[in-house]
Amino acid sequence: MQQIIIHVDMDAFFASVEMHDHPELRGKPLIIGALPHERGVVATCSYEARRFGVHSAMNIKEAYRCCPQGIYMHPDFYKYKAVSEQLHAIWNTYASAAQTIALDEAYLDVTAAAKDWEGARRIARIIKQRTWDELGLTCSVGVAYSKTAAKTASEENKPNGYFEILTAEDFVRLIIDRDVRVLYTVGAKTAEKLRSAGIRTVRDIQERPADVIRLCGRHGQWLVQLASGRDERAVTPYRPEDAKSIGREVTFQQDVSDHAVLRDVLILLAFCVEHRAKRVGLRGRGITLKLTYSDMKQITRSHLIPQTDSAVTIYQETVRLLEQLPQRPVRLIGAGLYQLSAEPEERQLSFDDQTDDAPHSEETARRLLLDGLRTRYGLDFAGNLEKIYNYEVLHKTVEYLRQHRTKPIQD
Ligand code: TTP
Ligand code: MG
């Protein structure tokens, strides 16, 4: 059956939210991400900043070279998450199936609600209008016969765009002379592989299907299909509650080799992960430690434990994983929970487990972790832990730990 799919994507999402909250920033080149004197990248930037060549994932130093007059701000993920929940709630009203792709992006199957293309246009108009009326933000909407075409359509007239692609023929006509990267799943690696064989555009894929399949195997078969406009994938309902993992990570301004510092940073990360997990009511059975070394080599170590959302357990388990690794300069460290579930795990408790000591020991262990930070650095989080859940405070605190490791403050 013919599907009618809408793809909706917010314009310069983080930056637009900040401009909405701070009207004095409107019309200015606003860059959300690291600050120019820090290590890190651009998360996103306003369309005004894009005119200077700034874009997502660009190194912040390079962004600063392109746009020294820009306004630089750290992201506030909690704020964007809260806005995102409201956005998806509006959009999902019109869909029989909604697939959340990102905080600011979703596929909506509106086949039933729309009935025909005219109905789909009406829904697209309402979605744009309500997004603006209720949140003061603009989005771009694509209406199409397939997911790939809907995504391409929403990008076609950004920002505040609307575009429709009603047939496979229209889609092919639109993209035939574009770079292969216009096709869903073609990233830098695949594009390079194809380019090495002289396949640069969608037309090249259409004209040389055998070469594409020889170079890329099953993925190649999919690309040949997409290049002729065929994509019958359904919108598969997905909600953030189905998230595969909850994690938090930080990049140091200078590499850290000392495991004592990394352990202290893991205390902070563990509390942050606990906070996120509790906020969405999820516990994890898997614990992950992630490190990026100074040579950019990245490793993750994981193992399974009884279901938890406790900072103490997250800390203890990530430290165990850390201790198995050699001391090398670390650039980024992260802690995470996976195999998440909202349902309590069925666990065989022995009578020993059921003594009243358990909550006390958890409380004591939390206090010990925080006391440690107070003793070693003079940082007193007891009572106002929520400070470090803020991106900016967390990063500042981590930097503080790094800088003070050689001269610990005594009680
Ligand atoms: P995008 O939808 O890719 O970008 P955008 O909404 O900022 O801009 P556009 O108008 O082009 O859609 O990503 C949504 C948000 O996700 C973005 O506001 C910030 C965040 N993000 C990152 O943090 N890092 C990244 O590399 C990208 C691409 C996005
Ligand atoms: Mg967007």
Short mmCIF file of C-alpha atoms and ligand atoms in Angstrom, two decimals:
data_model
loop_
_atom_site.label_atom_id
_atom_site.label_comp_id
_atom_site.label_asym_id
_atom_site.label_seq_id
_atom_site.Cartn_x
_atom_site.Cartn_y
_atom_site.Cartn_z
CA MET A 1 0.00 0.00 0.00
CA GLN A 2 1.10 3.55 -0.69
CA GLN A 3 2.63 5.11 2.42
CA ILE A 4 2.40 8.78 3.30
CA ILE A 5 5.36 9.78 5.43
CA ILE A 6 6.33 13.04 7.06
CA HIS A 7 9.86 13.81 8.18
CA VAL A 8 10.18 16.76 10.51
CA ASP A 9 13.43 18.32 11.67
CA MET A 10 13.94 21.45 13.75
CA ASP A 11 16.06 24.28 12.34
CA ALA A 12 19.38 24.87 14.14
CA PHE A 13 17.73 23.23 17.11
CA PHE A 14 19.93 24.02 20.14
CA ALA A 15 20.70 27.49 18.80
CA SER A 16 17.02 28.24 18.07
CA VAL A 17 16.01 27.25 21.59
CA GLU A 18 18.62 29.62 23.02
CA MET A 19 17.53 32.42 20.67
CA HIS A 20 13.97 31.90 21.76
CA ASP A 21 14.97 32.14 25.42
CA HIS A 22 17.36 35.07 24.86
CA PRO A 23 15.77 37.38 22.26
CA GLU A 24 18.90 39.56 22.24
CA LEU A 25 20.71 36.69 20.47
CA ARG A 26 18.29 36.59 17.52
CA GLY A 27 19.81 37.40 14.18
CA LYS A 28 23.33 36.89 15.54
CA PRO A 29 25.91 34.24 14.71
CA LEU A 30 25.38 31.92 17.70
CA ILE A 31 27.56 28.86 18.18
CA ILE A 32 26.56 26.17 20.66
CA GLY A 33 29.24 23.76 21.82
CA ALA A 34 32.64 24.19 23.42
CA LEU A 35 33.91 27.73 24.07
CA PRO A 36 36.75 28.99 21.84
CA HIS A 37 39.44 28.57 24.51
CA GLU A 38 38.36 24.99 25.27
CA ARG A 39 38.88 21.70 23.51
CA GLY A 40 35.83 20.44 21.72
CA VAL A 41 33.49 20.90 18.81
CA VAL A 42 30.48 22.82 17.56
CA ALA A 43 27.20 21.04 18.43
CA THR A 44 25.25 23.36 16.17
CA CYS A 45 25.05 27.01 15.19
CA SER A 46 22.51 29.54 13.98
CA TYR A 47 22.01 30.05 10.26
CA GLU A 48 23.73 33.43 10.67
CA ALA A 49 26.88 31.60 11.85
CA ARG A 50 26.61 29.11 8.99
CA ARG A 51 27.18 31.98 6.56
CA PHE A 52 30.71 32.22 7.97
CA GLY A 53 31.28 28.54 7.23
CA VAL A 54 30.70 27.24 10.76
CA HIS A 55 28.96 23.86 11.01
CA SER A 56 28.17 21.00 13.41
CA ALA A 57 31.11 18.83 14.52
CA MET A 58 33.65 21.47 13.41
CA ASN A 59 36.56 21.91 15.78
CA ILE A 60 35.81 24.91 17.96
CA LYS A 61 39.18 26.54 17.20
CA GLU A 62 38.43 26.40 13.50
CA ALA A 63 34.94 27.77 14.13
CA TYR A 64 36.52 30.68 15.98
CA ARG A 65 38.84 31.36 13.04
CA CYS A 66 35.81 31.46 10.70
CA CYS A 67 33.69 33.53 13.03
CA PRO A 68 35.54 35.41 15.79
CA GLN A 69 32.59 37.79 16.18
CA GLY A 70 30.27 34.85 17.00
CA ILE A 71 28.59 34.32 20.35
CA TYR A 72 29.72 31.06 21.91
CA MET A 73 27.63 29.12 24.43
CA HIS A 74 27.67 25.74 26.11
CA PRO A 75 24.71 23.47 25.40
CA ASP A 76 22.07 22.92 28.05
CA PHE A 77 20.89 19.41 27.27
CA TYR A 78 18.20 19.32 29.93
CA LYS A 79 16.56 22.35 28.44
CA TYR A 80 16.64 20.85 24.92
CA LYS A 81 15.34 17.53 26.18
CA ALA A 82 12.38 19.25 27.80
CA VAL A 83 11.60 21.17 24.59
CA SER A 84 12.08 17.99 22.58
CA GLU A 85 9.50 16.13 24.65
CA GLN A 86 6.94 18.81 23.89
CA LEU A 87 7.78 18.79 20.19
CA HIS A 88 7.42 15.04 19.83
CA ALA A 89 4.16 15.13 21.78
CA ILE A 90 2.73 17.61 19.24
CA TRP A 91 3.99 15.72 16.19
CA ASN A 92 3.00 12.27 17.39
CA THR A 93 -0.65 13.29 17.60
CA TYR A 94 -0.91 13.06 13.83
CA ALA A 95 0.84 9.75 13.29
CA SER A 96 -0.25 6.14 13.49
CA ALA A 97 3.45 5.36 14.02
CA ALA A 98 6.13 7.83 15.13
CA GLN A 99 9.85 7.14 15.07
CA THR A 100 11.96 9.50 17.12
CA ILE A 101 15.32 9.85 15.37
CA ALA A 102 16.82 12.59 17.50
CA LEU A 103 15.78 15.22 19.99
CA ASP A 104 14.69 17.38 17.08
CA GLU A 105 13.75 14.91 14.39
CA ALA A 106 11.09 12.27 13.67
CA TYR A 107 9.44 10.19 10.98
CA LEU A 108 5.66 10.12 11.14
CA ASP A 109 3.48 7.64 9.32
CA VAL A 110 0.41 9.74 8.50
CA THR A 111 -1.09 7.41 5.89
CA ALA A 112 -4.26 6.79 7.90
CA ALA A 113 -4.75 10.30 9.24
CA ALA A 114 -4.01 12.06 5.95
CA LYS A 115 -5.80 9.68 3.55
CA ASP A 116 -4.34 11.52 0.55
CA TRP A 117 -1.67 14.08 -0.37
CA GLU A 118 -3.98 16.98 0.32
CA GLY A 119 -4.53 15.59 3.83
CA ALA A 120 -0.77 15.25 4.29
CA ARG A 121 -0.24 18.88 3.29
CA ARG A 122 -2.80 19.92 5.85
CA ILE A 123 -1.07 17.91 8.60
CA ALA A 124 2.32 19.35 7.63
CA ARG A 125 0.87 22.86 7.87
CA ILE A 126 -0.63 22.16 11.27
CA ILE A 127 2.62 20.66 12.57
CA LYS A 128 4.58 23.73 11.50
CA GLN A 129 1.98 26.09 12.89
CA ARG A 130 1.69 24.36 16.27
CA THR A 131 5.49 24.06 16.62
CA TRP A 132 5.67 27.80 16.13
CA ASP A 133 2.61 28.78 18.21
CA GLU A 134 3.35 26.55 21.18
CA LEU A 135 7.15 26.66 21.30
CA GLY A 136 8.13 29.65 19.19
CA LEU A 137 10.43 27.53 17.02
CA THR A 138 10.58 26.73 13.32
CA CYS A 139 10.93 23.32 11.77
CA SER A 140 11.31 21.96 8.27
CA VAL A 141 8.87 19.36 7.02
CA GLY A 142 9.08 16.89 4.17
CA VAL A 143 6.10 14.95 2.86
CA ALA A 144 6.82 11.93 0.70
CA TYR A 145 6.04 8.39 -0.39
CA SER A 146 9.07 6.92 1.50
CA LYS A 147 11.30 7.60 4.48
CA THR A 148 14.36 8.47 2.40
CA ALA A 149 12.38 10.83 0.20
CA ALA A 150 10.73 12.47 3.23
CA LYS A 151 14.12 13.11 4.82
CA THR A 152 15.51 14.52 1.59
CA ALA A 153 12.38 16.68 1.27
CA SER A 154 12.69 18.16 4.76
CA GLU A 155 16.26 19.23 3.99
CA GLU A 156 15.32 20.75 0.66
CA ASN A 157 14.14 24.19 1.82
CA LYS A 158 15.71 24.63 5.24
CA PRO A 159 15.18 26.65 7.40
CA ASN A 160 11.42 26.85 8.00
CA GLY A 161 11.02 24.73 4.88
CA TYR A 162 8.34 22.64 3.30
CA PHE A 163 8.80 20.30 0.36
CA GLU A 164 7.06 17.27 -1.02
CA ILE A 165 8.18 14.33 -3.12
CA LEU A 166 5.18 12.29 -4.14
CA THR A 167 6.65 9.64 -6.42
CA ALA A 168 9.84 7.66 -6.93
CA GLU A 169 10.23 9.37 -10.32
CA ASP A 170 10.14 12.82 -8.69
CA PHE A 171 12.70 11.68 -6.13
CA VAL A 172 15.08 10.30 -8.74
CA ARG A 173 14.72 13.41 -10.88
CA LEU A 174 15.64 15.56 -7.90
CA ILE A 175 18.73 13.66 -6.78
CA ILE A 176 20.09 12.06 -9.94
CA ASP A 177 23.02 14.43 -10.33
CA ARG A 178 23.78 14.83 -6.66
CA ASP A 179 26.65 13.30 -4.75
CA VAL A 180 26.07 9.70 -3.61
CA ARG A 181 26.04 10.96 -0.03
CA VAL A 182 22.50 12.20 -0.58
CA LEU A 183 21.43 8.55 -0.21
CA TYR A 184 20.55 7.30 3.24
CA THR A 185 23.39 5.17 4.76
CA VAL A 186 26.10 6.55 2.49
CA GLY A 187 28.68 7.98 4.86
CA ALA A 188 32.23 9.15 4.25
CA LYS A 189 33.66 5.61 3.98
CA THR A 190 31.16 4.29 1.45
CA ALA A 191 31.39 7.51 -0.55
CA GLU A 192 35.18 7.15 -0.68
CA LYS A 193 34.96 3.52 -1.77
CA LEU A 194 32.56 4.43 -4.57
CA ARG A 195 34.59 7.47 -5.56
CA SER A 196 37.72 5.33 -5.93
CA ALA A 197 35.85 3.48 -8.67
CA GLY A 198 34.72 6.72 -10.26
CA ILE A 199 31.15 6.49 -8.91
CA ARG A 200 30.29 9.96 -7.68
CA THR A 201 26.64 10.65 -8.31
CA VAL A 202 23.35 8.85 -8.01
CA ARG A 203 23.35 8.61 -11.82
CA ASP A 204 26.66 6.71 -11.64
CA ILE A 205 25.04 4.21 -9.26
CA GLN A 206 22.10 3.78 -11.61
CA GLU A 207 24.37 3.25 -14.59
CA ARG A 208 26.83 0.89 -12.89
CA PRO A 209 24.81 -1.26 -10.47
CA ALA A 210 27.06 -4.30 -10.85
CA ASP A 211 30.13 -2.28 -9.81
CA VAL A 212 28.31 -0.86 -6.80
CA ILE A 213 27.28 -4.35 -5.65
CA ARG A 214 30.78 -5.70 -6.26
CA LEU A 215 32.30 -2.89 -4.17
CA CYS A 216 29.74 -2.75 -1.36
CA GLY A 217 28.05 -6.17 -1.26
CA ARG A 218 24.61 -6.20 0.33
CA HIS A 219 24.87 -2.54 1.16
CA GLY A 220 25.46 -2.00 -2.57
CA GLN A 221 22.20 -3.79 -3.43
CA TRP A 222 20.37 -1.43 -1.08
CA LEU A 223 22.04 1.59 -2.68
CA VAL A 224 21.06 0.47 -6.16
CA GLN A 225 17.46 0.20 -4.93
CA LEU A 226 17.57 3.62 -3.31
CA ALA A 227 19.07 5.18 -6.43
CA SER A 228 15.94 4.15 -8.30
CA GLY A 229 13.74 5.60 -5.55
CA ARG A 230 12.68 2.32 -3.96
CA ASP A 231 12.47 2.35 -0.16
CA GLU A 232 9.61 0.49 1.43
CA ARG A 233 10.82 0.70 5.02
CA ALA A 234 8.02 1.27 7.47
CA VAL A 235 8.08 3.89 10.21
CA THR A 236 8.97 1.75 13.21
CA PRO A 237 7.67 3.22 16.44
CA TYR A 238 10.49 4.25 18.70
CA ARG A 239 10.45 6.30 21.85
CA PRO A 240 13.43 7.59 23.84
CA GLU A 241 12.30 5.34 26.70
CA ASP A 242 13.50 2.52 24.46
CA ALA A 243 16.99 4.02 24.58
CA LYS A 244 19.76 1.51 24.45
CA SER A 245 22.02 3.29 26.89
CA ILE A 246 22.44 6.22 29.24
CA GLY A 247 25.91 7.69 29.43
CA ARG A 248 27.89 10.76 30.27
CA GLU A 249 31.37 11.66 29.10
CA VAL A 250 33.86 14.50 29.33
CA THR A 251 36.85 15.64 27.31
CA PHE A 252 39.80 16.99 29.26
CA GLN A 253 41.43 20.25 28.26
CA GLN A 254 44.73 18.42 28.73
CA ASP A 255 45.26 14.66 28.70
CA VAL A 256 45.24 12.84 32.02
CA SER A 257 47.27 9.69 32.77
CA ASP A 258 46.83 9.53 36.50
CA HIS A 259 44.24 6.90 37.43
CA ALA A 260 43.62 8.66 40.74
CA VAL A 261 42.21 11.64 38.83
CA LEU A 262 40.27 9.41 36.45
CA ARG A 263 38.69 7.63 39.41
CA ASP A 264 37.59 10.96 40.87
CA VAL A 265 36.14 12.00 37.53
CA LEU A 266 34.26 8.70 37.47
CA ILE A 267 32.62 9.67 40.76
CA LEU A 268 31.15 12.74 39.05
CA LEU A 269 30.15 10.82 35.93
CA ALA A 270 28.54 8.08 38.01
CA PHE A 271 26.33 10.59 39.81
CA CYS A 272 25.39 12.15 36.49
CA VAL A 273 24.45 8.78 34.97
CA GLU A 274 22.47 7.88 38.08
CA HIS A 275 20.60 11.16 37.82
CA ARG A 276 19.67 10.59 34.18
CA ALA A 277 18.64 7.00 34.80
CA LYS A 278 16.44 7.94 37.72
CA ARG A 279 14.93 10.81 35.78
CA VAL A 280 13.60 8.47 33.11
CA GLY A 281 12.97 5.63 35.55
CA LEU A 282 15.38 3.16 34.00
CA ARG A 283 17.94 0.78 35.43
CA GLY A 284 20.73 -0.94 33.55
CA ARG A 285 22.25 -4.39 33.66
CA GLY A 286 25.35 -3.41 31.73
CA ILE A 287 28.09 -1.00 32.78
CA THR A 288 30.40 0.65 30.27
CA LEU A 289 33.62 2.55 30.61
CA LYS A 290 34.72 4.49 27.56
CA LEU A 291 38.14 6.06 27.04
CA THR A 292 39.69 7.96 24.18
CA TYR A 293 43.46 8.06 24.43
CA SER A 294 45.64 10.96 23.32
CA ASP A 295 46.25 9.20 19.98
CA MET A 296 42.43 9.20 19.47
CA LYS A 297 42.28 5.44 19.90
CA GLN A 298 38.97 4.71 21.53
CA ILE A 299 38.16 1.75 23.72
CA THR A 300 35.06 0.66 25.61
CA ARG A 301 34.97 -1.97 28.32
CA SER A 302 31.70 -3.38 29.58
CA HIS A 303 30.31 -6.02 31.82
CA LEU A 304 27.00 -7.22 33.21
CA ILE A 305 25.89 -6.82 36.80
CA PRO A 306 22.59 -7.06 38.69
CA GLN A 307 20.29 -4.29 37.51
CA THR A 308 21.17 -0.90 38.97
CA ASP A 309 20.71 2.86 38.82
CA SER A 310 23.05 3.55 41.72
CA ALA A 311 25.95 5.96 41.41
CA VAL A 312 27.92 3.90 43.90
CA THR A 313 27.62 0.76 41.79
CA ILE A 314 28.29 2.62 38.55
CA TYR A 315 31.41 4.13 40.13
CA GLN A 316 32.68 0.86 41.60
CA GLU A 317 32.13 -1.10 38.41
CA THR A 318 33.68 1.47 36.07
CA VAL A 319 36.69 1.74 38.37
CA ARG A 320 37.08 -2.03 38.21
CA LEU A 321 37.13 -1.79 34.44
CA LEU A 322 39.57 1.12 34.57
CA GLU A 323 42.00 -0.71 36.84
CA GLN A 324 42.38 -3.44 34.24
CA LEU A 325 43.75 -0.91 31.75
CA PRO A 326 47.29 0.48 31.47
CA GLN A 327 47.98 4.08 32.52
CA ARG A 328 48.14 6.08 29.31
CA PRO A 329 47.24 9.71 28.55
CA VAL A 330 43.46 9.92 28.33
CA ARG A 331 41.63 12.60 26.39
CA LEU A 332 38.03 11.58 27.02
CA ILE A 333 36.38 9.43 29.66
CA GLY A 334 32.78 8.25 29.83
CA ALA A 335 30.60 6.04 31.99
CA GLY A 336 27.33 4.44 30.96
CA LEU A 337 24.53 2.01 31.64
CA TYR A 338 22.98 -0.25 29.01
CA GLN A 339 20.49 -3.14 28.81
CA LEU A 340 18.04 -0.71 30.31
CA SER A 341 14.68 -1.60 31.72
CA ALA A 342 11.91 0.11 33.62
CA GLU A 343 10.80 -3.22 35.10
CA PRO A 344 12.52 -4.42 38.26
CA GLU A 345 14.63 -7.45 37.59
CA GLU A 346 13.41 -10.72 39.04
CA ARG A 347 16.17 -11.50 41.44
CA GLN A 348 16.54 -14.36 43.82
CA LEU A 349 17.30 -12.70 47.12
CA SER A 350 18.88 -14.77 49.80
CA PHE A 351 17.85 -13.96 53.35
CA ASP A 352 21.23 -12.34 53.87
CA ASP A 353 20.47 -9.82 51.14
CA GLN A 354 17.28 -8.76 52.82
CA THR A 355 18.72 -7.30 55.98
CA ASP A 356 18.06 -3.64 56.65
CA ASP A 357 21.74 -2.87 56.23
CA ALA A 358 21.55 -2.59 52.46
CA PRO A 359 20.11 0.95 52.22
CA HIS A 360 22.47 2.12 54.94
CA SER A 361 25.53 0.80 53.20
CA GLU A 362 24.40 2.47 49.98
CA GLU A 363 23.95 5.77 51.80
CA THR A 364 27.30 5.36 53.58
CA ALA A 365 29.06 4.56 50.32
CA ARG A 366 27.57 7.65 48.66
CA ARG A 367 28.73 9.79 51.53
CA LEU A 368 32.21 8.29 51.37
CA LEU A 369 32.49 9.10 47.68
CA LEU A 370 31.45 12.70 48.24
CA ASP A 371 33.60 13.02 51.37
CA GLY A 372 36.55 11.86 49.28
CA LEU A 373 36.02 14.73 46.83
CA ARG A 374 35.72 17.17 49.70
CA THR A 375 38.89 15.92 51.35
CA ARG A 376 40.96 15.78 48.20
CA TYR A 377 39.75 18.95 46.48
CA GLY A 378 37.66 20.93 48.92
CA LEU A 379 34.56 20.42 46.74
CA ASP A 380 31.43 19.99 48.79
CA PHE A 381 28.64 18.46 46.75
CA ALA A 382 26.71 17.00 49.65
CA GLY A 383 23.27 18.56 49.50
CA ASN A 384 23.56 20.17 46.09
CA LEU A 385 24.71 17.46 43.75
CA GLU A 386 22.42 18.76 41.02
CA LYS A 387 25.03 21.40 40.24
CA ILE A 388 27.23 18.89 38.45
CA TYR A 389 24.34 17.61 36.35
CA ASN A 390 24.73 20.85 34.48
CA TYR A 391 27.06 20.42 31.49
CA GLU A 392 29.04 23.53 32.23
CA VAL A 393 29.53 22.88 35.93
CA LEU A 394 30.51 19.27 35.26
CA HIS A 395 33.19 20.35 32.80
CA LYS A 396 34.50 23.05 35.10
CA THR A 397 34.61 20.62 38.00
CA VAL A 398 36.44 18.02 35.96
CA GLU A 399 38.98 20.64 34.94
CA TYR A 400 39.35 21.59 38.59
CA LEU A 401 40.07 17.98 39.51
CA ARG A 402 42.63 17.69 36.74
CA GLN A 403 44.45 20.87 37.71
CA HIS A 404 44.53 20.14 41.44
CA ARG A 405 45.64 16.55 41.36
CA THR A 406 49.21 17.32 42.31
CA LYS A 407 48.35 19.61 45.18
CA PRO A 408 45.36 18.14 46.93
CA ILE A 409 43.60 20.43 49.37
CA GLN A 410 43.66 18.95 52.84
CA ASP A 411 40.83 19.20 55.31
P1 TTP B 1 20.62 18.62 13.33
O1 TTP B 1 19.15 18.47 13.05
O2 TTP B 1 21.57 17.84 12.49
O3 TTP B 1 21.05 20.14 13.20
P2 TTP B 1 20.28 21.45 13.59
O4 TTP B 1 18.86 21.18 14.02
O5 TTP B 1 21.08 22.20 14.59
O6 TTP B 1 20.30 22.27 12.26
P3 TTP B 1 19.47 22.00 10.91
O7 TTP B 1 18.64 23.23 10.71
O8 TTP B 1 20.52 21.84 9.86
O9 TTP B 1 18.65 20.77 11.12
O10 TTP B 1 20.91 18.26 14.84
C1 TTP B 1 19.99 18.56 15.87
C2 TTP B 1 20.74 18.96 17.12
O11 TTP B 1 21.62 17.92 17.51
C3 TTP B 1 21.60 20.18 16.94
O12 TTP B 1 20.88 21.38 17.20
C4 TTP B 1 22.71 19.96 17.93
C5 TTP B 1 22.83 18.45 18.04
N1 TTP B 1 24.01 17.99 17.27
C6 TTP B 1 25.21 17.84 17.94
O13 TTP B 1 25.28 18.05 19.15
N2 TTP B 1 26.31 17.45 17.23
C7 TTP B 1 26.28 17.20 15.88
O14 TTP B 1 27.31 16.86 15.26
C8 TTP B 1 25.02 17.37 15.19
C9 TTP B 1 24.92 17.11 13.72
C10 TTP B 1 23.93 17.77 15.94
MG MG B 2 17.64 19.90 12.91
#
